[in-house]
Backbone as CSV, one residue per row, in Angstrom:
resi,resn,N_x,N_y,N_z,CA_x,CA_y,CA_z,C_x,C_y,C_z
1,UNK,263.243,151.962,107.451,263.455,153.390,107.383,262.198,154.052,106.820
2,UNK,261.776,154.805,107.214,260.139,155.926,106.952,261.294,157.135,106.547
3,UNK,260.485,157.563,105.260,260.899,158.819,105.060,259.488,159.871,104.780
4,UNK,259.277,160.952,104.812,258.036,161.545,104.672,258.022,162.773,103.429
5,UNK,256.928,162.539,103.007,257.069,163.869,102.134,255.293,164.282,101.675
6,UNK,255.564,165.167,102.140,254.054,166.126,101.656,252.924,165.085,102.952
7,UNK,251.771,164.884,102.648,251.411,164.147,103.221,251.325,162.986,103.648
8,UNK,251.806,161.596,102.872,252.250,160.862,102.923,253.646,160.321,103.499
9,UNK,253.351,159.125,104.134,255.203,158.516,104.885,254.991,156.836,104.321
10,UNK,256.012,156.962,103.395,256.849,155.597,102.901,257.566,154.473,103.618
11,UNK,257.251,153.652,103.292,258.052,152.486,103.939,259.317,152.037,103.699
12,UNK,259.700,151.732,103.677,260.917,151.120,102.037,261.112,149.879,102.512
13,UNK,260.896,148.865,101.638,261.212,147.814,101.346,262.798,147.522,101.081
14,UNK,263.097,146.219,100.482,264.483,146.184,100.197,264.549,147.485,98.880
15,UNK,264.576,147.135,98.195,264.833,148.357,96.956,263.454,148.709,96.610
16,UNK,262.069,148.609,97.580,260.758,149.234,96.612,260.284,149.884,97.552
17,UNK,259.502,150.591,96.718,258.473,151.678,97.977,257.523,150.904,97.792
18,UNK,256.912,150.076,98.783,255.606,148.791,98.332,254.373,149.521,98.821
19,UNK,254.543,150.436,99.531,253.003,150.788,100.209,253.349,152.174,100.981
20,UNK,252.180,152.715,100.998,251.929,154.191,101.504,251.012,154.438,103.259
21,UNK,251.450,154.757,104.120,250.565,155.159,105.119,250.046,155.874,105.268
22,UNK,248.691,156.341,105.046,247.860,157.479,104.629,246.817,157.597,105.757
23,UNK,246.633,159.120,106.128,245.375,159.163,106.919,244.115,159.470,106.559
24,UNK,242.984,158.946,107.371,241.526,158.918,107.085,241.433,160.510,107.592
25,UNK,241.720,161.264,108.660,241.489,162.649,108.772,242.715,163.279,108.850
26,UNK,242.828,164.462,108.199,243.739,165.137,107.919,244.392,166.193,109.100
27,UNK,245.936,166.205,109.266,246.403,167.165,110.529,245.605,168.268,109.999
28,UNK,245.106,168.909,109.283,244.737,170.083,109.206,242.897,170.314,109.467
29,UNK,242.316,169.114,109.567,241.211,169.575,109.835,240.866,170.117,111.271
30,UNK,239.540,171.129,110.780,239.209,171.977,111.654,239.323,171.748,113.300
31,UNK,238.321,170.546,113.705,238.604,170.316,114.988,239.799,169.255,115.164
32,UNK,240.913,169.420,115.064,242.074,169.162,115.381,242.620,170.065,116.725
33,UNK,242.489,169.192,117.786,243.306,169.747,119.026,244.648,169.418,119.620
34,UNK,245.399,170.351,119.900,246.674,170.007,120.801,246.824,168.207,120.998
35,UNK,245.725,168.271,121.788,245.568,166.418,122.580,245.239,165.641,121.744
36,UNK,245.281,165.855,120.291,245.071,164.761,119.278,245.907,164.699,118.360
37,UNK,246.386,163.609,118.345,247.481,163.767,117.308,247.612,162.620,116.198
38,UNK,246.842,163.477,114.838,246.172,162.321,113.822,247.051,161.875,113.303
39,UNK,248.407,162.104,112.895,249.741,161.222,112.685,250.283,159.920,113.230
40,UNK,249.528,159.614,114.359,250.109,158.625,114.957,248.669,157.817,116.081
41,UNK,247.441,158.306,115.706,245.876,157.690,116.019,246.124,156.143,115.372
42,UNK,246.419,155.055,115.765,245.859,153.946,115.043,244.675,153.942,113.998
43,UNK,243.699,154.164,114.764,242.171,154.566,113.891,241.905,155.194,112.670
44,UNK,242.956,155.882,112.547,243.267,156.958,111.499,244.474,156.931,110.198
45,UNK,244.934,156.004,110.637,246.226,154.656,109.477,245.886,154.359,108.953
46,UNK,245.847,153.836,107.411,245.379,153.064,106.711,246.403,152.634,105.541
47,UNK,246.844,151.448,105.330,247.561,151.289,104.436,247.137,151.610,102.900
48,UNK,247.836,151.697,102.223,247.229,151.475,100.847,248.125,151.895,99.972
49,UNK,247.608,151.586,98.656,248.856,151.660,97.363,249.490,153.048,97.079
50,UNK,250.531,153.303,95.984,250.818,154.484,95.868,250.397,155.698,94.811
51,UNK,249.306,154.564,94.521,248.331,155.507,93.797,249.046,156.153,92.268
52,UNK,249.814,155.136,91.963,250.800,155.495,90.605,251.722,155.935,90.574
53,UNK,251.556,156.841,92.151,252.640,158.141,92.053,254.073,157.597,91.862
54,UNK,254.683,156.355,92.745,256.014,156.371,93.214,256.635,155.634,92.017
55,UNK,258.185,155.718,91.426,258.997,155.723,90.464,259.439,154.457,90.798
56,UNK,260.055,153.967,92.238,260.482,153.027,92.506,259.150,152.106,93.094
57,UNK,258.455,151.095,92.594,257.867,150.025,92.766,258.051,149.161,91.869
58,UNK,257.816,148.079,92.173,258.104,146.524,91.466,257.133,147.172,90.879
59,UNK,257.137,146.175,89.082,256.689,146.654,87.726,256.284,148.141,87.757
60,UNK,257.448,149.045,87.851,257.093,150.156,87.737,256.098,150.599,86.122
61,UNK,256.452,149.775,85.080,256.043,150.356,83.895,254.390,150.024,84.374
62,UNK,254.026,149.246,85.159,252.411,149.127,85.240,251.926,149.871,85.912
63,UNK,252.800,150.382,87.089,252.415,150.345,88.361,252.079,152.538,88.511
64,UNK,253.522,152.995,87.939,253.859,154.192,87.411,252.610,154.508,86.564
65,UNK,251.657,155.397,87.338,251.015,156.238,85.951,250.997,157.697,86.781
66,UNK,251.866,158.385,86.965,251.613,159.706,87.596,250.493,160.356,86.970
67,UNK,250.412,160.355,86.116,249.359,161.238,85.100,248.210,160.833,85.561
68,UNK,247.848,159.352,86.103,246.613,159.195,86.372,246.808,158.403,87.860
69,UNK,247.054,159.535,88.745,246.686,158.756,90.200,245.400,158.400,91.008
70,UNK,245.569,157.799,91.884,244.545,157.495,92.418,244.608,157.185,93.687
71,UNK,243.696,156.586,94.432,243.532,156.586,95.961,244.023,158.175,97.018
72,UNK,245.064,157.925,97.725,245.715,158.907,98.550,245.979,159.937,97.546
73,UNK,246.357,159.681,96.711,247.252,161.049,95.357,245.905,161.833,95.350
74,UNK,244.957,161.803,95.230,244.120,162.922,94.600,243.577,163.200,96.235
75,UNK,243.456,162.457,97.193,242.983,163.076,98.387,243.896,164.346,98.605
76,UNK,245.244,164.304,98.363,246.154,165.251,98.714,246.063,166.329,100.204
77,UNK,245.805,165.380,100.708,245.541,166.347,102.152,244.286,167.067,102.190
78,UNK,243.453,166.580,101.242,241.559,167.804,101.137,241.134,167.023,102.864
79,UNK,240.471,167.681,102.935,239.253,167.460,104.121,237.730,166.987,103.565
80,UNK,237.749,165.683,103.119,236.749,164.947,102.011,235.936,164.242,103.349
81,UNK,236.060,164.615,104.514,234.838,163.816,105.018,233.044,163.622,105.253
82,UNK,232.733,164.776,104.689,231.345,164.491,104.298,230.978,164.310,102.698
83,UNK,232.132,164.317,102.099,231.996,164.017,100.593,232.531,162.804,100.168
84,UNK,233.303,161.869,101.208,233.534,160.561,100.846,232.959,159.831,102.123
85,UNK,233.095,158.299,101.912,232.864,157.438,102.640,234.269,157.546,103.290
86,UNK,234.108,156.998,104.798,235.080,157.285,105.603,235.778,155.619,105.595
87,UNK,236.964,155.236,104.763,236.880,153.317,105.343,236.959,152.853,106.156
88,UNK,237.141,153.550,107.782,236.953,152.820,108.565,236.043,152.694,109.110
89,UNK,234.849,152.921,108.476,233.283,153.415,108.913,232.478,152.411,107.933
90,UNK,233.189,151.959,106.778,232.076,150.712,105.544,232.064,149.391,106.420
91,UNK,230.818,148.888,106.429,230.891,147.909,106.742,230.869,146.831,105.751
92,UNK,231.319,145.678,106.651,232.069,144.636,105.599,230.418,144.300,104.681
93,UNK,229.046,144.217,105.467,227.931,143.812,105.047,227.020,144.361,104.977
94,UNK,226.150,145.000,104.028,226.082,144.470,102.305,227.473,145.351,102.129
95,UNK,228.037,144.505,100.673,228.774,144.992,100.253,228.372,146.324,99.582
96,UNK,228.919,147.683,99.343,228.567,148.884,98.673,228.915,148.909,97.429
97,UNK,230.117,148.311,97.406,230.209,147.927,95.790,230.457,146.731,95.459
98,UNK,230.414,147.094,93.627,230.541,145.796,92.971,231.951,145.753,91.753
99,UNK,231.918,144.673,91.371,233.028,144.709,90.079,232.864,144.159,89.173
100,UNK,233.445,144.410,87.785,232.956,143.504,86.288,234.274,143.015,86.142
101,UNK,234.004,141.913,86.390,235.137,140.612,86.145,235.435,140.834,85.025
102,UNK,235.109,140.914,83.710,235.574,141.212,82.305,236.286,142.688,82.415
103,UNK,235.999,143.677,83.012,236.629,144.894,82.682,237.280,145.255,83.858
104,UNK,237.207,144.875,85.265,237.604,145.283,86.270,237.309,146.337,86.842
105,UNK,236.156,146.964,85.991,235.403,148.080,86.638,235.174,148.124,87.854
106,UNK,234.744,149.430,88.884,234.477,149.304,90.486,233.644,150.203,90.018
107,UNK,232.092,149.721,90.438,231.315,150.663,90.595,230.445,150.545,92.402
108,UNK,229.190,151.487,92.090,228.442,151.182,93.379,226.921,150.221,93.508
109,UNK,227.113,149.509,94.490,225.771,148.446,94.511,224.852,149.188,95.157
110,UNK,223.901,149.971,94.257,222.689,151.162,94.205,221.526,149.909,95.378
111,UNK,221.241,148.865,95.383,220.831,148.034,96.268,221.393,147.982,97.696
112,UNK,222.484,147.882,97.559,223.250,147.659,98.916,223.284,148.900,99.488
113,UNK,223.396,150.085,98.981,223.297,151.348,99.701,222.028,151.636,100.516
114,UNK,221.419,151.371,99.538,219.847,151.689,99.845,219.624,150.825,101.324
115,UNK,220.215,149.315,101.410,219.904,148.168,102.434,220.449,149.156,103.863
116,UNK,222.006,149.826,103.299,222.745,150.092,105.145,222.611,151.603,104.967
117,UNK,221.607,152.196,104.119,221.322,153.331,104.311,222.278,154.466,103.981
118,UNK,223.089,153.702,103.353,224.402,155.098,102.933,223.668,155.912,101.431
119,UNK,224.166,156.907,101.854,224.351,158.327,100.228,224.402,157.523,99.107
120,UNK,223.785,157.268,98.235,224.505,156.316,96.645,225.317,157.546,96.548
121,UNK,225.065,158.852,96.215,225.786,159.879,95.829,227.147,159.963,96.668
122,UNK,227.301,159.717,97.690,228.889,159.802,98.539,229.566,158.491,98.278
123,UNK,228.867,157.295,98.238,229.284,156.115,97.578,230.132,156.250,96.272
124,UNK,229.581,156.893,95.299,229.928,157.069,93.782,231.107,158.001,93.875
125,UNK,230.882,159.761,94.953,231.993,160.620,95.234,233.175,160.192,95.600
126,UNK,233.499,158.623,96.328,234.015,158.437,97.286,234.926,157.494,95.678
127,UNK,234.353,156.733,94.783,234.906,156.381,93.321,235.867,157.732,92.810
128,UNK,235.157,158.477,92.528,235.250,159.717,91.810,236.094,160.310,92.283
129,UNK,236.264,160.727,93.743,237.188,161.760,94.690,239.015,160.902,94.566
130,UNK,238.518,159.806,94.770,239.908,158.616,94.758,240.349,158.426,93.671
131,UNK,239.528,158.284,92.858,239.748,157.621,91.282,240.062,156.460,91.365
132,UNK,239.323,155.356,91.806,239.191,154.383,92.227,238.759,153.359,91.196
133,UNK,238.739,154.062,90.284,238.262,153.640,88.966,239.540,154.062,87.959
134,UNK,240.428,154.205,88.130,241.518,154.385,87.126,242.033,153.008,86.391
135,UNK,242.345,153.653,85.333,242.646,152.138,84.029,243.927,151.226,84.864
136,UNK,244.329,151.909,85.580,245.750,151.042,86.368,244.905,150.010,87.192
137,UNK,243.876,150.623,87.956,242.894,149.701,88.931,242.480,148.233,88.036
138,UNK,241.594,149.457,87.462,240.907,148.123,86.624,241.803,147.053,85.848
139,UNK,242.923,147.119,85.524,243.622,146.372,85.176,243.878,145.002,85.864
140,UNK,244.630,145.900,87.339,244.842,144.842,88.698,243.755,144.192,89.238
141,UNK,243.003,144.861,89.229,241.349,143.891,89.683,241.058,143.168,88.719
142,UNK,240.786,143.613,87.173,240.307,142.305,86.203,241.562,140.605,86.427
143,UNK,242.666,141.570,86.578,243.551,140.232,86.836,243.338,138.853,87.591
144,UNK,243.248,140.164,89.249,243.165,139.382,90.543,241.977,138.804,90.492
145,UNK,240.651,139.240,89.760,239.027,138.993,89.826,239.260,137.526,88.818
146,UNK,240.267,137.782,87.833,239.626,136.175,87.159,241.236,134.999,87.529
147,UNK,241.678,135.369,88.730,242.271,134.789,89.204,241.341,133.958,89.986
148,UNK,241.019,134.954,91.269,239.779,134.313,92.140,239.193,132.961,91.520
149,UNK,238.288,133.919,90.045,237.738,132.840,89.578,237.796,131.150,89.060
150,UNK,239.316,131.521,88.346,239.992,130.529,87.699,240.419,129.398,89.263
151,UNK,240.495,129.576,90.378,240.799,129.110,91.316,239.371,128.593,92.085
152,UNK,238.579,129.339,92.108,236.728,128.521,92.721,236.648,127.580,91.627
153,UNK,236.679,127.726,90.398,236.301,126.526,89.434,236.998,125.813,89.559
154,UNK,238.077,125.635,90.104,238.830,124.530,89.633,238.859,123.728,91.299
155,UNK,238.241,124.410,92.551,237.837,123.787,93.860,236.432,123.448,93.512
156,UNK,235.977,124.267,92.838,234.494,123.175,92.635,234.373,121.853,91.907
157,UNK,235.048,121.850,90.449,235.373,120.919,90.288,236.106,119.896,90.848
158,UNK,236.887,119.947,91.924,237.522,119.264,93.183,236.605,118.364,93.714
159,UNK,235.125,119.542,93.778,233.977,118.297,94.788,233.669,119.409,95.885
160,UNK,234.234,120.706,95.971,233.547,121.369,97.051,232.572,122.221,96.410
161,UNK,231.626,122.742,97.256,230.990,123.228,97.786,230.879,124.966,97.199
162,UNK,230.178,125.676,96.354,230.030,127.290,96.205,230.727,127.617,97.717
163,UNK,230.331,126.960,98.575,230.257,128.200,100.076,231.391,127.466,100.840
164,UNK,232.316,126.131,100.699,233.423,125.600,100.845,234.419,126.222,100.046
165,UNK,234.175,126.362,98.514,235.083,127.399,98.224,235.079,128.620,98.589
166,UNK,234.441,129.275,98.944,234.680,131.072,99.416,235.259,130.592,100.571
167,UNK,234.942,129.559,101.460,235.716,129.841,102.998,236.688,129.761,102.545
168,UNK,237.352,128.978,101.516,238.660,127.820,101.616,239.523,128.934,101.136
169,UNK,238.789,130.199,100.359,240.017,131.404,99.583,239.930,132.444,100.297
170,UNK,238.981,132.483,101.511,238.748,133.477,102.263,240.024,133.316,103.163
171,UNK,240.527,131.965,103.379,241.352,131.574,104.422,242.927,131.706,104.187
172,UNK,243.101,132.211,102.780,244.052,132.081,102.233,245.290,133.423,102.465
């Protein structure tokens, strides 16, 4: 069952709202014609979290920070496309950003921009505009980041390989 509200349309899980379907261009931007219809563009879908907002998600007490949303919540339907990076436009290589395994910070790789020629400044907007950097983030990333880790050390010590382990968790 999809239910919709404001810009966003929900999924529902058995009893959770697990994920949000959000668009990369907005029904309201300018060149929007009759014959296009950005609600239902594949190209223009993108899954992603609920950005704090929703009441009902598994560990709501973590998950719940209305006060400090992020991703889709602060896009709120703006027309951010020359002020953010577009995601279906980053390429997977060089990476644009980076992360601090100790804090779970997301910042931008000022190198890697420079390599595929992107804005550092729309790179950083594109942090900033999302809040992509909220204490809820960094939380879930320091987690998942020394998860990763705790899991390559313990395949290296196995006997594989730096570049046997990335395939072997890439595959996962």
């Amino acid at each position: 069952m999809a239910t919709s509200t404001s810009n966003f349309v929900f999924l529902k899980g058995h009893n959770d709202f697990l994920f949000t379907i959000a668009r990369a261009a907005e029904k309201n931007y300018p060149d929007n014609t009759p014959s296009r219809n950005w609600h239902l563009d594949w190209q223009n879908l993108l899954g992603c979290c609920h950005g704090g907002s929703q009441r009902n998600v598994v560990d709501a007490s973590q998950r719940f920070t209305s006060l400090e949303s992020s991703c889709d919540v602060p896009k709120d339907g703006k027309n951010l496309d020359s002020a953010i990076l577009n995601p279906l436009q980053i390429t997977a290589f060089p990476k644009l950003f980076s992360y601090d395994r100790s804090t779970g910070a997301f910042f931008v790789d000022s190198d890697a921009c420079q390599q595929a020629g992107i804005n550092e400044a729309v790179a950083q907007n594109t942090i900033d505009e999302l809040n992509l950097d909220a204490e809820r983030l960094k939380r879930f990333r320091k987690v998942t980041l020394n998860n990763l880790n705790a899991q390559m050390t313990s395949l290296v010590r196995e006997g594989l390989s730096i570049w046997e382990t990335r395939e072997n968790l890439q595959s996962l």
